[in-house]
mmCIF file of C-alpha atoms in Angstrom:
data_model
loop_
_atom_site.group_PDB
_atom_site.id
_atom_site.type_symbol
_atom_site.label_atom_id
_atom_site.label_comp_id
_atom_site.label_asym_id
_atom_site.label_seq_id
_atom_site.Cartn_x
_atom_site.Cartn_y
_atom_site.Cartn_z
ATOM 1 C CA MET A 1 -31.917 70.796 122.912
ATOM 2 C CA GLY A 2 -29.561 73.614 121.910
ATOM 3 C CA GLU A 3 -26.894 72.423 124.377
ATOM 4 C CA VAL A 4 -26.839 68.944 122.831
ATOM 5 C CA LYS A 5 -26.285 70.493 119.389
ATOM 6 C CA ILE A 6 -23.445 72.681 120.710
ATOM 7 C CA ASP A 7 -21.853 69.694 122.445
ATOM 8 C CA ARG A 8 -22.085 67.626 119.244
ATOM 9 C CA ARG A 9 -20.605 70.489 117.216
ATOM 10 C CA ARG A 10 -17.803 70.940 119.761
ATOM 11 C CA ARG A 11 -16.958 67.206 119.668
ATOM 12 C CA TYR A 12 -16.946 67.303 115.861
ATOM 13 C CA THR A 13 -14.671 70.366 115.791
ATOM 14 C CA LEU A 14 -12.228 68.841 118.281
ATOM 15 C CA SER A 15 -12.257 65.643 116.238
ATOM 16 C CA VAL A 16 -11.399 67.356 112.923
ATOM 17 C CA ILE A 17 -8.684 69.422 114.622
ATOM 18 C CA ARG A 18 -7.213 66.234 116.093
ATOM 19 C CA GLU A 19 -7.327 64.432 112.716
ATOM 20 C CA ALA A 20 -5.714 67.393 110.963
ATOM 21 C CA PHE A 21 -2.996 67.593 113.612
ATOM 22 C CA PHE A 22 -2.035 63.926 113.302
ATOM 23 C CA ALA A 23 -2.120 64.012 109.487
ATOM 24 C CA LEU A 24 0.207 67.034 109.488
ATOM 25 C CA LEU A 25 2.424 65.485 112.150
ATOM 26 C CA THR A 26 3.015 62.578 109.751
ATOM 27 C CA GLU A 27 3.477 64.778 106.681
ATOM 28 C CA VAL A 28 5.499 67.782 107.888
ATOM 29 C CA GLY A 29 6.243 67.221 111.566
ATOM 30 C CA PHE A 30 5.355 69.316 114.573
ATOM 31 C CA ALA A 31 8.023 72.013 114.078
ATOM 32 C CA LYS A 32 6.860 72.920 110.575
ATOM 33 C CA MET A 33 3.128 72.639 111.262
ATOM 34 C CA THR A 34 1.242 75.916 111.771
ATOM 35 C CA VAL A 35 -2.188 76.740 113.147
ATOM 36 C CA ALA A 36 -3.087 77.921 109.632
ATOM 37 C CA ASP A 37 -2.133 74.471 108.279
ATOM 38 C CA ILE A 38 -4.276 72.752 110.914
ATOM 39 C CA CYS A 39 -7.244 75.014 110.141
ATOM 40 C CA ARG A 40 -6.899 74.516 106.397
ATOM 41 C CA ARG A 41 -6.717 70.729 106.804
ATOM 42 C CA ALA A 42 -9.623 70.655 109.291
ATOM 43 C CA ASP A 43 -11.657 73.047 107.129
ATOM 44 C CA ILE A 44 -12.290 75.441 110.009
ATOM 45 C CA ASN A 45 -11.396 79.083 110.497
ATOM 46 C CA ARG A 46 -8.681 80.266 112.852
ATOM 47 C CA GLY A 47 -11.241 81.779 115.216
ATOM 48 C CA THR A 48 -12.782 78.349 115.699
ATOM 49 C CA PHE A 49 -9.368 76.845 116.453
ATOM 50 C CA TYR A 50 -8.611 79.584 118.993
ATOM 51 C CA LEU A 51 -11.937 78.975 120.760
ATOM 52 C CA HIS A 52 -10.507 75.608 121.772
ATOM 53 C CA TYR A 53 -6.719 76.040 121.925
ATOM 54 C CA GLU A 54 -4.350 78.940 122.579
ATOM 55 C CA ASP A 55 -1.828 77.666 120.010
ATOM 56 C CA LYS A 56 -0.417 74.469 118.528
ATOM 57 C CA PHE A 57 1.477 73.785 121.773
ATOM 58 C CA ALA A 58 -1.742 73.848 123.806
ATOM 59 C CA LEU A 59 -3.258 71.427 121.287
ATOM 60 C CA LEU A 60 -0.215 69.164 121.601
ATOM 61 C CA ASP A 61 -0.421 69.297 125.418
ATOM 62 C CA ALA A 62 -4.112 68.344 125.278
ATOM 63 C CA LEU A 63 -3.317 65.419 122.977
ATOM 64 C CA ILE A 64 -0.462 64.286 125.244
ATOM 65 C CA ASP A 65 -2.757 64.406 128.283
ATOM 66 C CA GLU A 66 -5.362 62.465 126.310
ATOM 67 C CA ALA A 67 -2.743 59.868 125.352
ATOM 68 C CA LEU A 68 -1.527 59.470 128.926
ATOM 69 C CA ALA A 69 -5.074 59.128 130.239
ATOM 70 C CA ALA A 70 -5.999 56.572 127.555
ATOM 71 C CA ALA A 71 -2.993 54.316 128.124
ATOM 72 C CA PRO A 72 -3.023 51.914 131.064
ATOM 73 C CA PRO A 73 0.290 51.471 132.916
ATOM 74 C CA LEU A 74 2.436 48.528 131.889
ATOM 75 C CA GLU A 75 2.053 45.372 133.940
ATOM 76 C CA GLY A 76 4.065 45.663 137.115
ATOM 77 C CA ALA A 77 4.601 49.414 136.670
ATOM 78 C CA GLU A 78 3.715 51.716 139.492
ATOM 79 C CA ALA A 79 0.250 53.212 138.977
ATOM 80 C CA GLY A 80 1.635 56.739 138.694
ATOM 81 C CA ALA A 81 4.433 55.837 136.299
ATOM 82 C CA LEU A 82 3.410 57.928 133.306
ATOM 83 C CA CYS A 83 6.613 57.037 131.459
ATOM 84 C CA GLN A 84 5.547 53.390 131.580
ATOM 85 C CA ARG A 85 2.325 53.910 129.660
ATOM 86 C CA PRO A 86 2.519 52.696 126.076
ATOM 87 C CA PRO A 87 0.654 54.817 123.513
ATOM 88 C CA ALA A 88 -2.949 53.649 123.237
ATOM 89 C CA ASP A 89 -3.101 53.828 119.442
ATOM 90 C CA ASP A 90 -1.110 54.651 116.322
ATOM 91 C CA ASP A 91 -1.973 58.361 116.444
ATOM 92 C CA TYR A 92 -0.562 58.673 119.927
ATOM 93 C CA ARG A 93 2.500 56.653 118.889
ATOM 94 C CA LEU A 94 3.209 59.470 116.426
ATOM 95 C CA LEU A 95 3.697 61.808 119.397
ATOM 96 C CA TYR A 96 6.673 59.675 120.389
ATOM 97 C CA SER A 97 8.127 59.380 116.895
ATOM 98 C CA ASP A 98 8.242 63.108 116.053
ATOM 99 C CA SER A 99 11.348 64.574 117.756
ATOM 100 C CA ASP A 100 9.792 67.940 118.595
ATOM 101 C CA ALA A 101 6.535 66.431 119.858
ATOM 102 C CA TYR A 102 8.486 63.814 121.814
ATOM 103 C CA ALA A 103 10.431 66.505 123.697
ATOM 104 C CA ARG A 104 7.090 67.990 124.759
ATOM 105 C CA VAL A 105 5.786 64.526 125.754
ATOM 106 C CA ALA A 106 8.790 64.044 128.041
ATOM 107 C CA GLN A 107 8.352 67.527 129.526
ATOM 108 C CA ARG A 108 4.644 66.883 130.131
ATOM 109 C CA VAL A 109 5.266 63.478 131.726
ATOM 110 C CA ILE A 110 7.815 65.086 134.041
ATOM 111 C CA GLU A 111 5.461 67.953 134.948
ATOM 112 C CA ARG A 112 2.555 65.635 135.638
ATOM 113 C CA GLY A 113 4.495 62.944 137.479
ATOM 114 C CA ALA A 114 6.860 65.032 139.600
ATOM 115 C CA GLU A 115 4.219 66.120 142.103
ATOM 116 C CA GLN A 116 3.445 62.521 142.966
ATOM 117 C CA MET A 117 6.813 60.823 142.511
ATOM 118 C CA VAL A 118 9.355 63.325 143.879
ATOM 119 C CA PRO A 119 7.928 63.180 147.442
ATOM 120 C CA ARG A 120 8.000 59.363 147.238
ATOM 121 C CA ILE A 121 11.657 59.414 146.232
ATOM 122 C CA MET A 122 12.413 61.893 149.036
ATOM 123 C CA GLN A 123 10.651 59.728 151.598
ATOM 124 C CA ARG A 124 12.335 56.569 150.403
ATOM 125 C CA THR A 125 15.863 57.973 150.121
ATOM 126 C CA GLY A 126 16.037 60.936 152.490
ATOM 127 C CA LEU A 127 17.210 63.152 149.607
ATOM 128 C CA SER A 128 16.369 66.829 149.220
ATOM 129 C CA ARG A 129 13.552 67.815 146.846
ATOM 130 C CA GLU A 130 16.109 69.045 144.285
ATOM 131 C CA ASP A 131 18.083 65.784 144.310
ATOM 132 C CA ALA A 132 14.925 63.657 144.221
ATOM 133 C CA HIS A 133 13.716 65.718 141.253
ATOM 134 C CA LEU A 134 17.022 65.097 139.426
ATOM 135 C CA LEU A 135 16.639 61.334 139.908
ATOM 136 C CA PHE A 136 13.011 61.484 138.780
ATOM 137 C CA VAL A 137 13.879 63.390 135.584
ATOM 138 C CA HIS A 138 16.727 60.955 134.855
ATOM 139 C CA ASN A 139 14.406 57.995 135.319
ATOM 140 C CA VAL A 140 11.613 59.435 133.141
ATOM 141 C CA GLN A 141 13.957 60.450 130.325
ATOM 142 C CA GLY A 142 15.734 57.087 130.396
ATOM 143 C CA ASN A 143 12.538 55.044 130.429
ATOM 144 C CA LEU A 144 10.940 57.066 127.658
ATOM 145 C CA ALA A 145 14.075 56.846 125.521
ATOM 146 C CA VAL A 146 14.304 53.058 125.876
ATOM 147 C CA ASN A 147 10.585 52.582 125.287
ATOM 148 C CA ARG A 148 10.782 54.826 122.239
ATOM 149 C CA LEU A 149 13.816 52.918 120.953
ATOM 150 C CA LEU A 150 11.824 49.681 121.202
ATOM 151 C CA GLY A 151 8.827 51.303 119.496
ATOM 152 C CA TRP A 152 6.569 50.569 122.472
ATOM 153 C CA ARG A 153 6.116 47.101 120.953
ATOM 154 C CA ARG A 154 5.107 44.666 123.634
ATOM 155 C CA GLY A 155 6.747 41.297 123.599
ATOM 156 C CA PRO A 156 9.662 39.457 125.199
ATOM 157 C CA GLU A 157 12.262 42.136 124.326
ATOM 158 C CA PHE A 158 10.062 44.900 125.701
ATOM 159 C CA ALA A 159 9.206 42.938 128.876
ATOM 160 C CA HIS A 160 12.896 42.217 129.404
ATOM 161 C CA ALA A 161 13.752 45.912 128.992
ATOM 162 C CA GLN A 162 11.078 46.878 131.549
ATOM 163 C CA GLU A 163 12.429 44.369 134.071
ATOM 164 C CA LEU A 164 15.972 45.600 133.496
ATOM 165 C CA LEU A 165 14.974 49.275 133.883
ATOM 166 C CA SER A 166 13.005 48.518 137.053
ATOM 167 C CA ALA A 167 15.909 46.600 138.607
ATOM 168 C CA TYR A 168 18.325 49.390 137.656
ATOM 169 C CA SER A 169 16.067 52.078 139.164
ATOM 170 C CA GLU A 170 15.434 50.045 142.299
ATOM 171 C CA GLY A 171 19.150 49.381 142.813
ATOM 172 C CA GLY A 172 19.958 53.028 142.245
ATOM 173 C CA LEU A 173 17.383 54.182 144.799
ATOM 174 C CA GLN A 174 18.705 51.692 147.341
ATOM 175 C CA ALA A 175 22.300 52.827 146.764
ATOM 176 C CA VAL A 176 21.380 56.488 147.065
ATOM 177 C CA SER A 177 19.267 55.984 150.181
ATOM 178 C CA THR A 178 22.175 54.337 152.017
ATOM 179 C CA ARG A 179 24.500 57.204 151.066
ATOM 180 C CA HIS A 180 22.088 60.167 151.018
ATOM 181 C CA ASP A 181 24.172 62.212 153.477
ATOM 182 C CA SER A 182 27.011 62.447 150.969
ATOM 183 C CA PHE A 183 24.559 63.713 148.324
ATOM 184 C CA SER A 184 22.979 66.456 150.442
ATOM 185 C CA SER A 185 22.566 69.761 148.627
ATOM 186 C CA SER A 186 24.157 72.720 150.309
#
């Protein structure tokens, strides 16, 4: 019985921390938000916050991972394409609209996707790991920037942009794979 109560309390605490974070993200932005602000807004003490998160960056990373897990890939996107996952709800959309949080989103998408995608690019193109990683980062940053520009709003304009980005990426990979010897890293 005690474990159920602890689990319920933990879920409640994580929920109020999350709510406080997103409220502050809207009001002051990620850069100006402090752990003290989050605790004050969530009506918890700092010790309680630190039981769950090392700092505000760890909280942001957890929320980014949550957002990526909650969002299904876009139609036609490769299953592992984290940069092609629209935010699941308005709170998560805030992560893409705050400049400082967005930079962390992009970094996290790159970290999480590189392990899976870089070897695929290497296999497909014959490029070195370093060159394949460069192409992967370029692709992620470009896709996220365009999707952010369009506000992740689905519709004809968004679908068109996804088709265009896919064709561009595909053509680029084909061009590089036919010329990979001239791109070899020394």
